[in-house]
PDB file of C-alpha atoms in Angstrom:
ATOM      1  CA  MET N   1     100.356 109.443 -83.751  1.00  0.00           C
ATOM      2  CA  ALA N   2      99.821 105.671 -83.997  1.00  0.00           C
ATOM      3  CA  ASN N   3      96.776 104.578 -85.942  1.00  0.00           C
ATOM      4  CA  PRO N   4      96.615 100.758 -86.057  1.00  0.00           C
ATOM      5  CA  GLN N   5      93.846  99.247 -88.150  1.00  0.00           C
ATOM      6  CA  CYS N   6      92.643  95.631 -88.315  1.00  0.00           C
ATOM      7  CA  GLY N   7      92.799  95.949 -92.094  1.00  0.00           C
ATOM      8  CA  ASN N   8      96.594  96.122 -91.753  1.00  0.00           C
ATOM      9  CA  GLY N   9      96.671  92.734 -90.029  1.00  0.00           C
ATOM     10  CA  TYR N  10      95.654  91.240 -86.732  1.00  0.00           C
ATOM     11  CA  THR N  11      96.248  88.179 -84.578  1.00  0.00           C
ATOM     12  CA  PRO N  12      93.070  86.184 -83.937  1.00  0.00           C
ATOM     13  CA  VAL N  13      93.008  84.623 -80.473  1.00  0.00           C
ATOM     14  CA  ALA N  14      89.867  82.962 -79.159  1.00  0.00           C
ATOM     15  CA  ASN N  15      88.245  84.655 -76.167  1.00  0.00           C
ATOM     16  CA  GLU N  16      88.081  81.302 -74.393  1.00  0.00           C
ATOM     17  CA  ILE N  17      91.885  81.068 -74.494  1.00  0.00           C
ATOM     18  CA  LEU N  18      92.269  84.571 -73.071  1.00  0.00           C
ATOM     19  CA  GLU N  19      89.713  83.897 -70.346  1.00  0.00           C
ATOM     20  CA  ASN N  20      91.648  80.840 -69.199  1.00  0.00           C
ATOM     21  CA  LEU N  21      95.107  82.393 -69.510  1.00  0.00           C
ATOM     22  CA  VAL N  22      94.226  85.331 -67.251  1.00  0.00           C
ATOM     23  CA  LEU N  23      93.445  82.849 -64.480  1.00  0.00           C
ATOM     24  CA  LEU N  24      97.056  81.633 -64.433  1.00  0.00           C
ATOM     25  CA  PRO N  25      99.769  83.291 -62.324  1.00  0.00           C
ATOM     26  CA  LEU N  26     102.029  84.100 -65.289  1.00  0.00           C
ATOM     27  CA  ASN N  27     104.732  86.737 -65.008  1.00  0.00           C
ATOM     28  CA  GLY N  28     105.290  89.523 -67.507  1.00  0.00           C
ATOM     29  CA  THR N  29     108.050  87.777 -69.428  1.00  0.00           C
ATOM     30  CA  GLN N  30     105.889  84.690 -69.867  1.00  0.00           C
ATOM     31  CA  TRP N  31     103.026  86.837 -71.209  1.00  0.00           C
ATOM     32  CA  ARG N  32     105.400  88.520 -73.646  1.00  0.00           C
ATOM     33  CA  ILE N  33     106.720  85.159 -74.884  1.00  0.00           C
ATOM     34  CA  ILE N  34     103.158  83.942 -75.436  1.00  0.00           C
ATOM     35  CA  ALA N  35     102.391  87.144 -77.373  1.00  0.00           C
ATOM     36  CA  VAL N  36     105.389  86.567 -79.665  1.00  0.00           C
ATOM     37  CA  VAL N  37     104.380  82.944 -80.255  1.00  0.00           C
ATOM     38  CA  TRP N  38     100.835  84.086 -81.074  1.00  0.00           C
ATOM     39  CA  ARG N  39     102.128  86.796 -83.410  1.00  0.00           C
ATOM     40  CA  TYR N  40     104.332  84.452 -85.419  1.00  0.00           C
ATOM     41  CA  THR N  41     101.854  81.575 -85.486  1.00  0.00           C
ATOM     42  CA  TYR N  42      98.236  82.789 -85.366  1.00  0.00           C
ATOM     43  CA  GLY N  43      99.237  86.200 -86.756  1.00  0.00           C
ATOM     44  CA  PHE N  44     100.472  84.511 -89.937  1.00  0.00           C
ATOM     45  CA  SER N  45      97.592  81.979 -90.045  1.00  0.00           C
ATOM     46  CA  ARG N  46      99.757  79.024 -89.081  1.00  0.00           C
ATOM     47  CA  LYS N  47      99.952  76.697 -86.099  1.00  0.00           C
ATOM     48  CA  THR N  48     103.724  76.378 -85.721  1.00  0.00           C
ATOM     49  CA  HIS N  49     106.810  78.468 -86.328  1.00  0.00           C
ATOM     50  CA  GLU N  50     110.566  78.208 -85.928  1.00  0.00           C
ATOM     51  CA  ILE N  51     111.284  80.284 -82.828  1.00  0.00           C
ATOM     52  CA  SER N  52     114.726  80.248 -81.255  1.00  0.00           C
ATOM     53  CA  GLU N  53     115.649  81.843 -77.965  1.00  0.00           C
ATOM     54  CA  THR N  54     117.659  84.519 -79.780  1.00  0.00           C
ATOM     55  CA  PHE N  55     114.642  85.166 -82.018  1.00  0.00           C
ATOM     56  CA  LEU N  56     112.608  85.763 -78.855  1.00  0.00           C
ATOM     57  CA  LEU N  57     115.290  88.140 -77.551  1.00  0.00           C
ATOM     58  CA  LYS N  58     115.100  90.235 -80.702  1.00  0.00           C
ATOM     59  CA  ALA N  59     111.303  90.116 -80.923  1.00  0.00           C
ATOM     60  CA  LEU N  60     111.036  91.280 -77.296  1.00  0.00           C
ATOM     61  CA  GLY N  61     113.677  93.966 -77.733  1.00  0.00           C
ATOM     62  CA  LEU N  62     115.870  92.494 -75.000  1.00  0.00           C
ATOM     63  CA  GLU N  63     119.627  92.409 -74.591  1.00  0.00           C
ATOM     64  CA  ARG N  64     121.782  89.289 -74.923  1.00  0.00           C
ATOM     65  CA  THR N  65     122.393  89.464 -71.167  1.00  0.00           C
ATOM     66  CA  GLN N  66     118.736  88.487 -70.644  1.00  0.00           C
ATOM     67  CA  LEU N  67     119.030  85.224 -72.584  1.00  0.00           C
ATOM     68  CA  ARG N  68     119.122  83.167 -69.379  1.00  0.00           C
ATOM     69  CA  GLN N  69     115.785  84.686 -68.288  1.00  0.00           C
ATOM     70  CA  ILE N  70     114.196  83.928 -71.673  1.00  0.00           C
ATOM     71  CA  LYS N  71     115.424  80.328 -71.503  1.00  0.00           C
ATOM     72  CA  ARG N  72     114.044  79.924 -67.972  1.00  0.00           C
ATOM     73  CA  GLU N  73     110.623  81.422 -68.723  1.00  0.00           C
ATOM     74  CA  LEU N  74     110.246  79.566 -72.021  1.00  0.00           C
ATOM     75  CA  ALA N  75     111.144  76.305 -70.270  1.00  0.00           C
ATOM     76  CA  ALA N  76     108.482  77.046 -67.633  1.00  0.00           C
ATOM     77  CA  LEU N  77     105.844  77.612 -70.335  1.00  0.00           C
ATOM     78  CA  ILE N  78     106.848  74.389 -72.084  1.00  0.00           C
ATOM     79  CA  GLU N  79     106.788  72.438 -68.810  1.00  0.00           C
ATOM     80  CA  ALA N  80     103.350  73.877 -68.009  1.00  0.00           C
ATOM     81  CA  GLY N  81     102.081  72.689 -71.391  1.00  0.00           C
ATOM     82  CA  ILE N  82     101.169  76.187 -72.582  1.00  0.00           C
ATOM     83  CA  ILE N  83     103.825  76.185 -75.302  1.00  0.00           C
ATOM     84  CA  THR N  84     104.484  72.952 -77.188  1.00  0.00           C
ATOM     85  CA  VAL N  85     107.770  71.938 -78.785  1.00  0.00           C
ATOM     86  CA  ILE N  86     107.013  70.413 -82.175  1.00  0.00           C
ATOM     87  CA  ARG N  87     110.663  69.926 -83.116  1.00  0.00           C
ATOM     88  CA  GLU N  88     113.641  70.128 -80.783  1.00  0.00           C
ATOM     89  CA  PRO N  89     116.539  72.325 -81.858  1.00  0.00           C
ATOM     90  CA  SER N  90     119.611  70.743 -83.386  1.00  0.00           C
ATOM     91  CA  PHE N  91     122.938  72.055 -84.573  1.00  0.00           C
ATOM     92  CA  ASN N  92     121.508  73.332 -87.840  1.00  0.00           C
ATOM     93  CA  LYS N  93     117.740  73.486 -87.196  1.00  0.00           C
ATOM     94  CA  THR N  94     115.742  75.877 -85.084  1.00  0.00           C
ATOM     95  CA  ARG N  95     113.207  74.700 -82.525  1.00  0.00           C
ATOM     96  CA  VAL N  96     109.612  74.691 -83.802  1.00  0.00           C
ATOM     97  CA  LEU N  97     107.030  75.897 -81.279  1.00  0.00           C
ATOM     98  CA  SER N  98     103.272  76.169 -81.110  1.00  0.00           C
ATOM     99  CA  PHE N  99     100.732  77.437 -78.617  1.00  0.00           C
ATOM    100  CA  ASN N 100      98.724  74.683 -76.897  1.00  0.00           C
ATOM    101  CA  LYS N 101      95.142  75.892 -77.070  1.00  0.00           C
ATOM    102  CA  ASP N 102      93.878  72.895 -75.040  1.00  0.00           C
ATOM    103  CA  TYR N 103      93.822  74.696 -71.689  1.00  0.00           C
ATOM    104  CA  ASP N 104      92.686  71.534 -69.891  1.00  0.00           C
ATOM    105  CA  ASN N 105      96.246  70.264 -70.371  1.00  0.00           C
ATOM    106  CA  TRP N 106      97.944  73.346 -68.907  1.00  0.00           C
ATOM    107  CA  CYS N 107      99.531  72.564 -65.556  1.00  0.00           C
ATOM    108  CA  LEU N 108     101.613  74.999 -63.534  1.00  0.00           C
ATOM    109  CA  LYS N 109     103.515  73.394 -60.677  1.00  0.00           C
ATOM    110  CA  SER N 110     103.062  76.401 -58.405  1.00  0.00           C
ATOM    111  CA  PRO N 111     100.512  76.712 -56.923  1.00  0.00           C
ATOM    112  CA  PRO N 112      99.532  73.036 -57.233  1.00  0.00           C
ATOM    113  CA  THR N 113      95.842  73.876 -57.639  1.00  0.00           C
ATOM    114  CA  TRP N 114      96.512  75.040 -61.220  1.00  0.00           C
ATOM    115  CA  CYS N 115      96.673  71.463 -62.544  1.00  0.00           C
TER     116      CYS N 115
END
């Protein structure tokens, strides 16, 4: 029987962020990516973290065949301004990501009223 306790760690996310995120038409994969970014940033009391696409695959428990989907959904979150790229990936460095808590700058292209 699971028995999680806040004393064993938690990820603090402001209610205001949650209230604004639930208004967006995000799909399940996008929500899961956001949760991983929160876990490895806010969950460790930091604002950024090195998060590669293969790291996301492992953290989400997905197969390598789903890498294209992860790339597509992560790109959509970055384009919408929900996830911010702090450092682009290079041959020997992982991409550094953060969650953009300024929800006034989030802009989903579809539907256009979300900008």
